[in-house]
């Protein structure tokens, strides 16, 4: 039993089962024993690897995409913000790639939303010399034009999970089997928040909701709607939540999410429709597979240029990274991208408007 498992077991024994959202929040963010509070989870020595860690091309193309959007909206003094910036690799690549964009480095300041002291140190090292400040929450962002990026941020926000029974829903909660943490189900009850899902689900189907996603997107979308800007969100998931996607990763392999709380990363697939609903004041793009977005932004040409002069071994690794980012059998279709802009503003490069999807989301 991990130290956090012992704390959770004593809490549950005293007050009863807890929601999956409470369990995830404790496992990831507990100040003493939480996963993100105690380690750098990325890379070969960690538990997973994100797109920016696979190749610099990802951050470079996302950075130029955001910079072009900034130019299209008049190149104002603005904030460039990232939520969940990991080691700072994505923002460092964005900042390097945009050095040649006229006025961008002079008129834009960086804000990183990061809760982990361990990761803040890594970000500071990678962004040394850049105009960066750290914030505790999205609500703390300045009231200014905002260009926002989130890569694998929303998948780590705590979820609640429900299983349909008739016209009601049974919530997945975490209880005890002896001293072992184990999932269970509450008695079925109607749930107003999922009333619209009775039309597209059947008995036994699982639906997940992310309570923290709405205020997070709301904080970003309010600023963009009022001041201008754009948001680019990249994550794994789909347009609408269906099925049990709650999972744990430890040492780059799937693990039992209830076995070692605090020592494994916990995530769930992102419901992009819910994000579009939360940003109802903005225009949304079509949901775009990551591979298609990177192809549209010119990753093949960038890969060819970087390959010039590489040794055969380095070229092989480089092309493997390209495939991992773009192929359908790798990250190319599992990961999706959504762009949000003020109504009437141009979409960032690589994205196309989706009035039908936005209207449906509302």
mmCIF file of C-alpha atoms in Angstrom:
data_model
loop_
_atom_site.group_PDB
_atom_site.id
_atom_site.type_symbol
_atom_site.label_atom_id
_atom_site.label_comp_id
_atom_site.label_asym_id
_atom_site.label_seq_id
_atom_site.Cartn_x
_atom_site.Cartn_y
_atom_site.Cartn_z
ATOM 1 C CA UNK A 1 0.000 0.000 0.000
ATOM 2 C CA UNK A 2 1.385 3.399 -1.008
ATOM 3 C CA UNK A 3 1.287 6.289 1.503
ATOM 4 C CA UNK A 4 -1.533 7.888 -0.494
ATOM 5 C CA UNK A 5 -3.459 4.611 -0.624
ATOM 6 C CA UNK A 6 -3.304 4.463 3.168
ATOM 7 C CA UNK A 7 -4.599 8.047 3.470
ATOM 8 C CA UNK A 8 -7.442 7.387 1.018
ATOM 9 C CA UNK A 9 -8.384 4.120 2.710
ATOM 10 C CA UNK A 10 -8.664 5.837 6.085
ATOM 11 C CA UNK A 11 -10.731 8.647 4.552
ATOM 12 C CA UNK A 12 -13.114 6.223 2.849
ATOM 13 C CA UNK A 13 -13.441 4.105 6.000
ATOM 14 C CA UNK A 14 -14.425 7.223 7.939
ATOM 15 C CA UNK A 15 -16.727 9.016 5.468
ATOM 16 C CA UNK A 16 -17.663 6.538 2.721
ATOM 17 C CA UNK A 17 -16.813 6.058 -0.960
ATOM 18 C CA UNK A 18 -15.476 8.990 -2.994
ATOM 19 C CA UNK A 19 -16.144 9.973 -6.589
ATOM 20 C CA UNK A 20 -13.678 9.092 -9.319
ATOM 21 C CA UNK A 21 -13.009 12.840 -9.696
ATOM 22 C CA UNK A 22 -11.991 13.113 -6.033
ATOM 23 C CA UNK A 23 -9.811 10.033 -6.395
ATOM 24 C CA UNK A 24 -8.062 11.400 -9.499
ATOM 25 C CA UNK A 25 -7.499 14.793 -7.900
ATOM 26 C CA UNK A 26 -5.862 13.228 -4.852
ATOM 27 C CA UNK A 27 -3.737 10.844 -6.903
ATOM 28 C CA UNK A 28 -2.446 13.553 -9.215
ATOM 29 C CA UNK A 29 -2.299 16.676 -7.058
ATOM 30 C CA UNK A 30 -2.065 15.732 -3.374
ATOM 31 C CA UNK A 31 0.661 18.113 -2.095
ATOM 32 C CA UNK A 32 2.676 15.402 -0.313
ATOM 33 C CA UNK A 33 1.982 12.251 -2.309
ATOM 34 C CA UNK A 34 0.397 13.325 -5.610
ATOM 35 C CA UNK A 35 1.843 12.127 -8.885
ATOM 36 C CA UNK A 36 2.544 15.569 -10.398
ATOM 37 C CA UNK A 37 3.664 17.111 -7.123
ATOM 38 C CA UNK A 38 6.495 14.644 -6.599
ATOM 39 C CA UNK A 39 8.114 13.811 -9.954
ATOM 40 C CA UNK A 40 8.933 14.603 -13.562
ATOM 41 C CA UNK A 41 6.677 12.081 -15.333
ATOM 42 C CA UNK A 42 8.040 12.549 -18.857
ATOM 43 C CA UNK A 43 10.589 10.787 -20.992
ATOM 44 C CA UNK A 44 12.309 7.413 -20.824
ATOM 45 C CA UNK A 45 12.770 7.636 -17.057
ATOM 46 C CA UNK A 46 9.135 8.666 -16.531
ATOM 47 C CA UNK A 47 5.806 7.091 -17.403
ATOM 48 C CA UNK A 48 4.824 8.641 -20.746
ATOM 49 C CA UNK A 49 6.101 10.783 -23.628
ATOM 50 C CA UNK A 50 4.227 13.675 -25.234
ATOM 51 C CA UNK A 51 4.426 14.974 -28.810
ATOM 52 C CA UNK A 52 6.803 17.878 -28.015
ATOM 53 C CA UNK A 53 9.219 15.402 -26.410
ATOM 54 C CA UNK A 54 9.117 13.185 -29.514
ATOM 55 C CA UNK A 55 10.216 15.881 -31.975
ATOM 56 C CA UNK A 56 10.874 19.612 -32.095
ATOM 57 C CA UNK A 57 8.740 19.734 -35.245
ATOM 58 C CA UNK A 58 5.520 19.546 -33.234
ATOM 59 C CA UNK A 59 6.232 22.683 -31.201
ATOM 60 C CA UNK A 60 7.712 24.569 -34.123
ATOM 61 C CA UNK A 61 4.624 24.074 -36.294
ATOM 62 C CA UNK A 62 2.169 24.806 -33.479
ATOM 63 C CA UNK A 63 4.170 27.956 -32.692
ATOM 64 C CA UNK A 64 4.078 29.237 -36.271
ATOM 65 C CA UNK A 65 0.372 28.409 -36.431
ATOM 66 C CA UNK A 66 -0.281 30.578 -33.353
ATOM 67 C CA UNK A 67 2.009 33.355 -34.624
ATOM 68 C CA UNK A 68 0.169 33.522 -37.956
ATOM 69 C CA UNK A 69 -3.120 33.772 -36.086
ATOM 70 C CA UNK A 70 -1.603 36.623 -34.060
ATOM 71 C CA UNK A 71 -0.571 38.404 -37.271
ATOM 72 C CA UNK A 72 -4.030 37.837 -38.778
ATOM 73 C CA UNK A 73 -5.584 39.635 -35.796
ATOM 74 C CA UNK A 74 -3.351 42.695 -36.041
ATOM 75 C CA UNK A 75 -0.260 41.682 -34.017
ATOM 76 C CA UNK A 76 -1.417 43.198 -30.694
ATOM 77 C CA UNK A 77 0.426 43.220 -27.391
ATOM 78 C CA UNK A 78 -0.662 39.855 -26.098
ATOM 79 C CA UNK A 79 -0.190 36.890 -23.791
ATOM 80 C CA UNK A 80 1.008 33.506 -25.032
ATOM 81 C CA UNK A 81 -0.142 30.958 -22.465
ATOM 82 C CA UNK A 82 0.164 27.213 -22.017
ATOM 83 C CA UNK A 83 -1.687 25.003 -19.558
ATOM 84 C CA UNK A 84 0.113 21.919 -18.335
ATOM 85 C CA UNK A 85 3.445 22.774 -19.972
ATOM 86 C CA UNK A 86 5.342 19.681 -18.842
ATOM 87 C CA UNK A 87 9.085 20.284 -18.997
ATOM 88 C CA UNK A 88 8.595 23.462 -21.021
ATOM 89 C CA UNK A 89 9.634 21.743 -24.248
ATOM 90 C CA UNK A 90 6.595 22.820 -26.263
ATOM 91 C CA UNK A 91 6.831 26.462 -25.226
ATOM 92 C CA UNK A 92 10.606 26.511 -25.778
ATOM 93 C CA UNK A 93 10.123 25.190 -29.313
ATOM 94 C CA UNK A 94 7.308 27.688 -29.940
ATOM 95 C CA UNK A 95 9.467 30.559 -28.728
ATOM 96 C CA UNK A 96 12.474 29.511 -30.812
ATOM 97 C CA UNK A 97 10.409 28.966 -33.968
ATOM 98 C CA UNK A 98 8.732 32.383 -33.718
ATOM 99 C CA UNK A 99 11.949 34.352 -33.322
ATOM 100 C CA UNK A 100 11.757 35.497 -36.938
ATOM 101 C CA UNK A 101 8.091 36.558 -36.824
ATOM 102 C CA UNK A 102 8.202 40.387 -36.975
ATOM 103 C CA UNK A 103 7.303 41.924 -33.604
ATOM 104 C CA UNK A 104 6.223 38.673 -31.952
ATOM 105 C CA UNK A 105 8.927 38.477 -29.290
ATOM 106 C CA UNK A 106 8.688 42.206 -28.612
ATOM 107 C CA UNK A 107 4.905 42.277 -28.138
ATOM 108 C CA UNK A 108 4.132 38.910 -26.541
ATOM 109 C CA UNK A 109 4.703 37.688 -22.977
ATOM 110 C CA UNK A 110 4.560 34.052 -21.837
ATOM 111 C CA UNK A 111 2.411 32.703 -19.017
ATOM 112 C CA UNK A 112 2.646 29.081 -17.879
ATOM 113 C CA UNK A 113 -0.098 27.508 -15.787
ATOM 114 C CA UNK A 114 1.705 24.890 -13.729
ATOM 115 C CA UNK A 115 1.034 23.378 -10.298
ATOM 116 C CA UNK A 116 4.121 21.144 -9.994
ATOM 117 C CA UNK A 117 7.233 22.668 -8.384
ATOM 118 C CA UNK A 118 9.341 19.930 -9.998
ATOM 119 C CA UNK A 119 8.124 20.803 -13.490
ATOM 120 C CA UNK A 120 8.363 24.570 -12.873
ATOM 121 C CA UNK A 121 12.106 24.137 -12.362
ATOM 122 C CA UNK A 122 12.454 22.253 -15.643
ATOM 123 C CA UNK A 123 10.421 24.906 -17.470
ATOM 124 C CA UNK A 124 12.546 27.722 -16.066
ATOM 125 C CA UNK A 125 15.709 26.021 -17.338
ATOM 126 C CA UNK A 126 14.344 25.539 -20.860
ATOM 127 C CA UNK A 127 12.929 29.061 -21.099
ATOM 128 C CA UNK A 128 15.836 30.942 -19.554
ATOM 129 C CA UNK A 129 15.870 34.487 -20.920
ATOM 130 C CA UNK A 130 12.272 34.392 -22.193
ATOM 131 C CA UNK A 131 9.600 36.743 -20.750
ATOM 132 C CA UNK A 132 7.844 34.042 -18.742
ATOM 133 C CA UNK A 133 5.774 34.078 -15.563
ATOM 134 C CA UNK A 134 4.027 31.227 -13.770
ATOM 135 C CA UNK A 135 0.386 31.241 -12.709
ATOM 136 C CA UNK A 136 -1.554 28.948 -10.390
ATOM 137 C CA UNK A 137 -4.733 28.891 -12.466
ATOM 138 C CA UNK A 138 -6.271 29.918 -15.768
ATOM 139 C CA UNK A 139 -8.395 32.451 -13.901
ATOM 140 C CA UNK A 140 -5.175 34.312 -13.057
ATOM 141 C CA UNK A 141 -4.441 35.036 -16.728
ATOM 142 C CA UNK A 142 -4.243 38.778 -17.541
ATOM 143 C CA UNK A 143 -7.192 40.494 -19.212
ATOM 144 C CA UNK A 144 -5.402 40.814 -22.549
ATOM 145 C CA UNK A 145 -5.436 39.339 -26.053
ATOM 146 C CA UNK A 146 -4.646 35.671 -25.497
ATOM 147 C CA UNK A 147 -3.071 33.003 -27.654
ATOM 148 C CA UNK A 148 -3.473 29.781 -25.714
ATOM 149 C CA UNK A 149 -2.191 26.247 -26.238
ATOM 150 C CA UNK A 150 -2.924 23.065 -24.303
ATOM 151 C CA UNK A 151 -1.328 19.767 -25.286
ATOM 152 C CA UNK A 152 -2.357 16.786 -23.155
ATOM 153 C CA UNK A 153 -3.788 19.028 -20.458
ATOM 154 C CA UNK A 154 -7.502 18.248 -20.458
ATOM 155 C CA UNK A 155 -6.970 14.461 -20.352
ATOM 156 C CA UNK A 156 -5.485 14.833 -16.853
ATOM 157 C CA UNK A 157 -8.431 16.772 -15.389
ATOM 158 C CA UNK A 158 -10.491 14.648 -12.976
ATOM 159 C CA UNK A 159 -13.574 12.963 -14.418
ATOM 160 C CA UNK A 160 -16.812 11.562 -13.074
ATOM 161 C CA UNK A 161 -17.994 8.346 -14.671
ATOM 162 C CA UNK A 162 -21.587 7.101 -15.015
ATOM 163 C CA UNK A 163 -23.152 3.856 -16.211
ATOM 164 C CA UNK A 164 -26.654 3.987 -17.657
ATOM 165 C CA UNK A 165 -29.403 1.905 -16.016
ATOM 166 C CA UNK A 166 -32.850 2.452 -17.543
ATOM 167 C CA UNK A 167 -33.478 6.193 -17.466
ATOM 168 C CA UNK A 168 -31.048 6.684 -14.604
ATOM 169 C CA UNK A 169 -27.312 6.669 -14.058
ATOM 170 C CA UNK A 170 -25.100 4.836 -11.560
ATOM 171 C CA UNK A 171 -21.926 6.732 -10.673
ATOM 172 C CA UNK A 172 -18.586 4.969 -10.366
ATOM 173 C CA UNK A 173 -17.154 5.594 -6.905
ATOM 174 C CA UNK A 174 -14.050 4.354 -5.115
ATOM 175 C CA UNK A 175 -14.591 2.312 -1.964
ATOM 176 C CA UNK A 176 -12.885 -0.422 0.031
ATOM 177 C CA UNK A 177 -12.744 -4.176 -0.274
ATOM 178 C CA UNK A 178 -11.070 -4.952 3.040
ATOM 179 C CA UNK A 179 -8.129 -2.570 2.881
ATOM 180 C CA UNK A 180 -7.941 -2.540 -0.938
ATOM 181 C CA UNK A 181 -9.218 0.409 -2.958
ATOM 182 C CA UNK A 182 -11.805 -0.752 -5.463
ATOM 183 C CA UNK A 183 -14.398 0.818 -7.793
ATOM 184 C CA UNK A 184 -18.120 0.378 -7.202
ATOM 185 C CA UNK A 185 -21.451 1.814 -8.345
ATOM 186 C CA UNK A 186 -24.046 3.986 -6.618
ATOM 187 C CA UNK A 187 -27.777 3.201 -6.890
ATOM 188 C CA UNK A 188 -29.291 4.473 -10.172
ATOM 189 C CA UNK A 189 -30.769 7.964 -10.214
ATOM 190 C CA UNK A 190 -31.771 10.544 -12.850
ATOM 191 C CA UNK A 191 -29.050 13.039 -13.713
ATOM 192 C CA UNK A 192 -30.038 16.334 -15.308
ATOM 193 C CA UNK A 193 -26.538 16.859 -16.722
ATOM 194 C CA UNK A 194 -26.860 13.652 -18.759
ATOM 195 C CA UNK A 195 -30.526 13.923 -19.723
ATOM 196 C CA UNK A 196 -29.557 14.576 -23.352
ATOM 197 C CA UNK A 197 -27.449 11.392 -23.438
ATOM 198 C CA UNK A 198 -30.490 9.115 -23.019
ATOM 199 C CA UNK A 199 -31.064 9.491 -26.772
ATOM 200 C CA UNK A 200 -27.676 8.076 -27.837
ATOM 201 C CA UNK A 201 -26.912 5.503 -25.129
ATOM 202 C CA UNK A 202 -28.348 2.186 -23.967
ATOM 203 C CA UNK A 203 -28.327 0.235 -20.711
ATOM 204 C CA UNK A 204 -24.783 -0.477 -19.571
ATOM 205 C CA UNK A 205 -23.173 2.308 -21.606
ATOM 206 C CA UNK A 206 -20.609 4.456 -19.803
ATOM 207 C CA UNK A 207 -20.422 8.244 -20.136
ATOM 208 C CA UNK A 208 -17.723 10.427 -18.590
ATOM 209 C CA UNK A 209 -17.945 14.098 -17.684
ATOM 210 C CA UNK A 210 -15.152 16.448 -16.630
ATOM 211 C CA UNK A 211 -16.425 19.081 -14.169
ATOM 212 C CA UNK A 212 -13.185 21.075 -14.294
ATOM 213 C CA UNK A 213 -13.185 21.424 -18.089
ATOM 214 C CA UNK A 214 -16.040 23.936 -18.292
ATOM 215 C CA UNK A 215 -14.506 26.579 -15.983
ATOM 216 C CA UNK A 216 -11.065 26.038 -17.546
ATOM 217 C CA UNK A 217 -12.334 26.641 -21.082
ATOM 218 C CA UNK A 218 -14.563 29.436 -19.810
ATOM 219 C CA UNK A 219 -11.619 31.341 -18.341
ATOM 220 C CA UNK A 220 -9.794 31.158 -21.661
ATOM 221 C CA UNK A 221 -12.768 31.800 -23.934
ATOM 222 C CA UNK A 222 -13.947 34.866 -21.987
ATOM 223 C CA UNK A 223 -10.610 36.581 -22.554
ATOM 224 C CA UNK A 224 -10.413 35.614 -26.214
ATOM 225 C CA UNK A 225 -13.997 36.737 -26.882
ATOM 226 C CA UNK A 226 -13.422 40.082 -25.172
ATOM 227 C CA UNK A 227 -9.846 40.863 -26.246
ATOM 228 C CA UNK A 228 -9.022 38.668 -29.227
ATOM 229 C CA UNK A 229 -6.744 35.690 -29.646
ATOM 230 C CA UNK A 230 -7.073 31.976 -30.261
ATOM 231 C CA UNK A 231 -6.880 28.658 -28.460
ATOM 232 C CA UNK A 232 -5.383 25.461 -29.860
ATOM 233 C CA UNK A 233 -6.175 22.317 -27.877
ATOM 234 C CA UNK A 234 -4.503 18.993 -28.726
ATOM 235 C CA UNK A 235 -5.373 15.825 -26.830
ATOM 236 C CA UNK A 236 -6.546 12.276 -27.221
ATOM 237 C CA UNK A 237 -10.296 11.734 -27.342
ATOM 238 C CA UNK A 238 -13.195 12.374 -29.670
ATOM 239 C CA UNK A 239 -16.152 14.659 -30.312
ATOM 240 C CA UNK A 240 -18.436 12.987 -27.738
ATOM 241 C CA UNK A 241 -17.702 10.882 -24.661
ATOM 242 C CA UNK A 242 -18.765 7.259 -24.702
ATOM 243 C CA UNK A 243 -17.210 4.279 -22.973
ATOM 244 C CA UNK A 244 -14.837 3.731 -20.067
ATOM 245 C CA UNK A 245 -11.581 5.531 -20.949
ATOM 246 C CA UNK A 246 -10.173 5.936 -17.428
ATOM 247 C CA UNK A 247 -6.635 4.552 -17.393
ATOM 248 C CA UNK A 248 -3.307 4.523 -15.582
ATOM 249 C CA UNK A 249 0.196 4.606 -17.062
ATOM 250 C CA UNK A 250 3.303 3.562 -15.191
ATOM 251 C CA UNK A 251 6.725 2.959 -16.754
ATOM 252 C CA UNK A 252 5.220 3.468 -20.243
ATOM 253 C CA UNK A 253 2.713 0.624 -19.734
ATOM 254 C CA UNK A 254 -0.935 0.422 -18.740
ATOM 255 C CA UNK A 255 -1.495 -0.297 -15.062
ATOM 256 C CA UNK A 256 -4.320 -0.874 -12.588
ATOM 257 C CA UNK A 257 -5.479 2.684 -11.720
ATOM 258 C CA UNK A 258 -6.397 1.618 -8.165
ATOM 259 C CA UNK A 259 -3.285 -0.405 -7.312
ATOM 260 C CA UNK A 260 -0.642 2.263 -6.642
ATOM 261 C CA UNK A 261 -2.287 5.676 -6.150
ATOM 262 C CA UNK A 262 0.173 8.514 -6.423
ATOM 263 C CA UNK A 263 2.711 6.463 -8.382
ATOM 264 C CA UNK A 264 0.921 6.227 -11.748
ATOM 265 C CA UNK A 265 -0.421 8.820 -14.162
ATOM 266 C CA UNK A 266 -4.228 8.819 -14.412
ATOM 267 C CA UNK A 267 -6.003 10.108 -17.528
ATOM 268 C CA UNK A 268 -9.215 9.838 -19.544
ATOM 269 C CA UNK A 269 -10.137 10.651 -23.134
ATOM 270 C CA UNK A 270 -11.244 14.227 -23.785
ATOM 271 C CA UNK A 271 -14.826 15.036 -24.764
ATOM 272 C CA UNK A 272 -14.220 17.771 -27.340
ATOM 273 C CA UNK A 273 -17.932 18.492 -27.705
ATOM 274 C CA UNK A 274 -17.991 19.506 -24.030
ATOM 275 C CA UNK A 275 -15.053 21.864 -24.646
ATOM 276 C CA UNK A 276 -16.881 23.466 -27.592
ATOM 277 C CA UNK A 277 -20.003 23.859 -25.438
ATOM 278 C CA UNK A 278 -17.963 25.596 -22.736
ATOM 279 C CA UNK A 279 -16.557 28.041 -25.325
ATOM 280 C CA UNK A 280 -19.992 28.942 -26.702
ATOM 281 C CA UNK A 281 -19.003 32.588 -27.269
ATOM 282 C CA UNK A 282 -16.277 31.553 -29.735
ATOM 283 C CA UNK A 283 -16.196 29.967 -33.179
ATOM 284 C CA UNK A 284 -14.812 26.429 -33.197
ATOM 285 C CA UNK A 285 -12.939 24.575 -35.884
ATOM 286 C CA UNK A 286 -13.676 21.130 -37.146
ATOM 287 C CA UNK A 287 -12.157 18.486 -34.927
ATOM 288 C CA UNK A 288 -8.923 17.704 -36.760
ATOM 289 C CA UNK A 289 -6.726 14.602 -36.334
ATOM 290 C CA UNK A 290 -3.238 15.522 -35.158
ATOM 291 C CA UNK A 291 -1.619 13.910 -38.187
ATOM 292 C CA UNK A 292 -3.809 15.855 -40.610
ATOM 293 C CA UNK A 293 -3.090 19.130 -38.796
ATOM 294 C CA UNK A 294 0.669 18.616 -38.860
ATOM 295 C CA UNK A 295 0.549 17.641 -42.533
ATOM 296 C CA UNK A 296 -1.417 20.812 -43.316
ATOM 297 C CA UNK A 297 1.145 22.882 -41.408
ATOM 298 C CA UNK A 298 3.995 21.460 -43.509
ATOM 299 C CA UNK A 299 5.609 18.818 -41.327
ATOM 300 C CA UNK A 300 6.857 16.827 -44.338
ATOM 301 C CA UNK A 301 8.820 19.794 -45.687
ATOM 302 C CA UNK A 302 10.150 20.611 -42.224
ATOM 303 C CA UNK A 303 11.179 16.988 -41.695
ATOM 304 C CA UNK A 304 13.028 16.921 -45.021
ATOM 305 C CA UNK A 305 14.922 20.099 -44.188
ATOM 306 C CA UNK A 306 15.931 18.861 -40.736
ATOM 307 C CA UNK A 307 17.069 15.538 -42.211
ATOM 308 C CA UNK A 308 19.695 17.210 -44.373
ATOM 309 C CA UNK A 309 23.133 16.375 -43.059
ATOM 310 C CA UNK A 310 21.930 13.832 -40.504
ATOM 311 C CA UNK A 311 23.780 10.584 -40.050
ATOM 312 C CA UNK A 312 21.906 7.457 -41.164
ATOM 313 C CA UNK A 313 21.133 6.557 -37.543
ATOM 314 C CA UNK A 314 19.894 10.060 -36.708
ATOM 315 C CA UNK A 315 17.805 10.166 -39.893
ATOM 316 C CA UNK A 316 16.179 6.858 -38.943
ATOM 317 C CA UNK A 317 15.230 8.200 -35.509
ATOM 318 C CA UNK A 318 13.999 11.431 -37.084
ATOM 319 C CA UNK A 319 11.733 9.635 -39.565
ATOM 320 C CA UNK A 320 10.452 7.357 -36.791
ATOM 321 C CA UNK A 321 9.450 10.476 -34.832
ATOM 322 C CA UNK A 322 7.655 11.844 -37.894
ATOM 323 C CA UNK A 323 5.697 8.604 -38.234
ATOM 324 C CA UNK A 324 4.858 8.535 -34.553
ATOM 325 C CA UNK A 325 3.393 12.038 -34.710
ATOM 326 C CA UNK A 326 1.398 11.596 -37.917
ATOM 327 C CA UNK A 327 0.602 7.969 -38.721
ATOM 328 C CA UNK A 328 -2.862 6.604 -38.055
ATOM 329 C CA UNK A 329 -1.358 3.608 -36.263
ATOM 330 C CA UNK A 330 0.520 5.918 -33.904
ATOM 331 C CA UNK A 331 -0.625 9.361 -32.611
ATOM 332 C CA UNK A 332 -1.954 10.647 -35.918
ATOM 333 C CA UNK A 333 -5.637 9.804 -35.432
ATOM 334 C CA UNK A 334 -5.913 9.044 -31.705
ATOM 335 C CA UNK A 335 -4.962 12.642 -30.935
ATOM 336 C CA UNK A 336 -7.259 15.425 -32.135
ATOM 337 C CA UNK A 337 -6.967 19.214 -32.340
ATOM 338 C CA UNK A 338 -9.587 21.917 -31.816
ATOM 339 C CA UNK A 339 -9.142 25.638 -32.481
ATOM 340 C CA UNK A 340 -11.262 28.408 -30.942
ATOM 341 C CA UNK A 341 -11.324 32.011 -32.181
ATOM 342 C CA UNK A 342 -13.567 35.084 -31.811
ATOM 343 C CA UNK A 343 -16.605 35.018 -34.058
ATOM 344 C CA UNK A 344 -15.612 36.345 -37.496
ATOM 345 C CA UNK A 345 -11.859 35.958 -36.950
ATOM 346 C CA UNK A 346 -9.808 33.764 -39.308
ATOM 347 C CA UNK A 347 -9.095 30.242 -38.144
ATOM 348 C CA UNK A 348 -5.433 29.492 -37.392
ATOM 349 C CA UNK A 349 -3.601 27.766 -40.255
ATOM 350 C CA UNK A 350 -4.428 24.077 -40.592
ATOM 351 C CA UNK A 351 -7.942 24.432 -39.175
ATOM 352 C CA UNK A 352 -11.280 24.874 -40.944
ATOM 353 C CA UNK A 353 -14.479 26.377 -39.468
ATOM 354 C CA UNK A 354 -17.259 24.021 -38.414
ATOM 355 C CA UNK A 355 -20.506 25.994 -38.056
ATOM 356 C CA UNK A 356 -22.603 22.825 -38.014
ATOM 357 C CA UNK A 357 -20.570 21.263 -35.212
ATOM 358 C CA UNK A 358 -20.569 24.447 -33.152
ATOM 359 C CA UNK A 359 -24.302 24.853 -33.566
ATOM 360 C CA UNK A 360 -24.821 21.236 -32.571
ATOM 361 C CA UNK A 361 -22.626 21.746 -29.518
ATOM 362 C CA UNK A 362 -24.756 24.647 -28.379
#
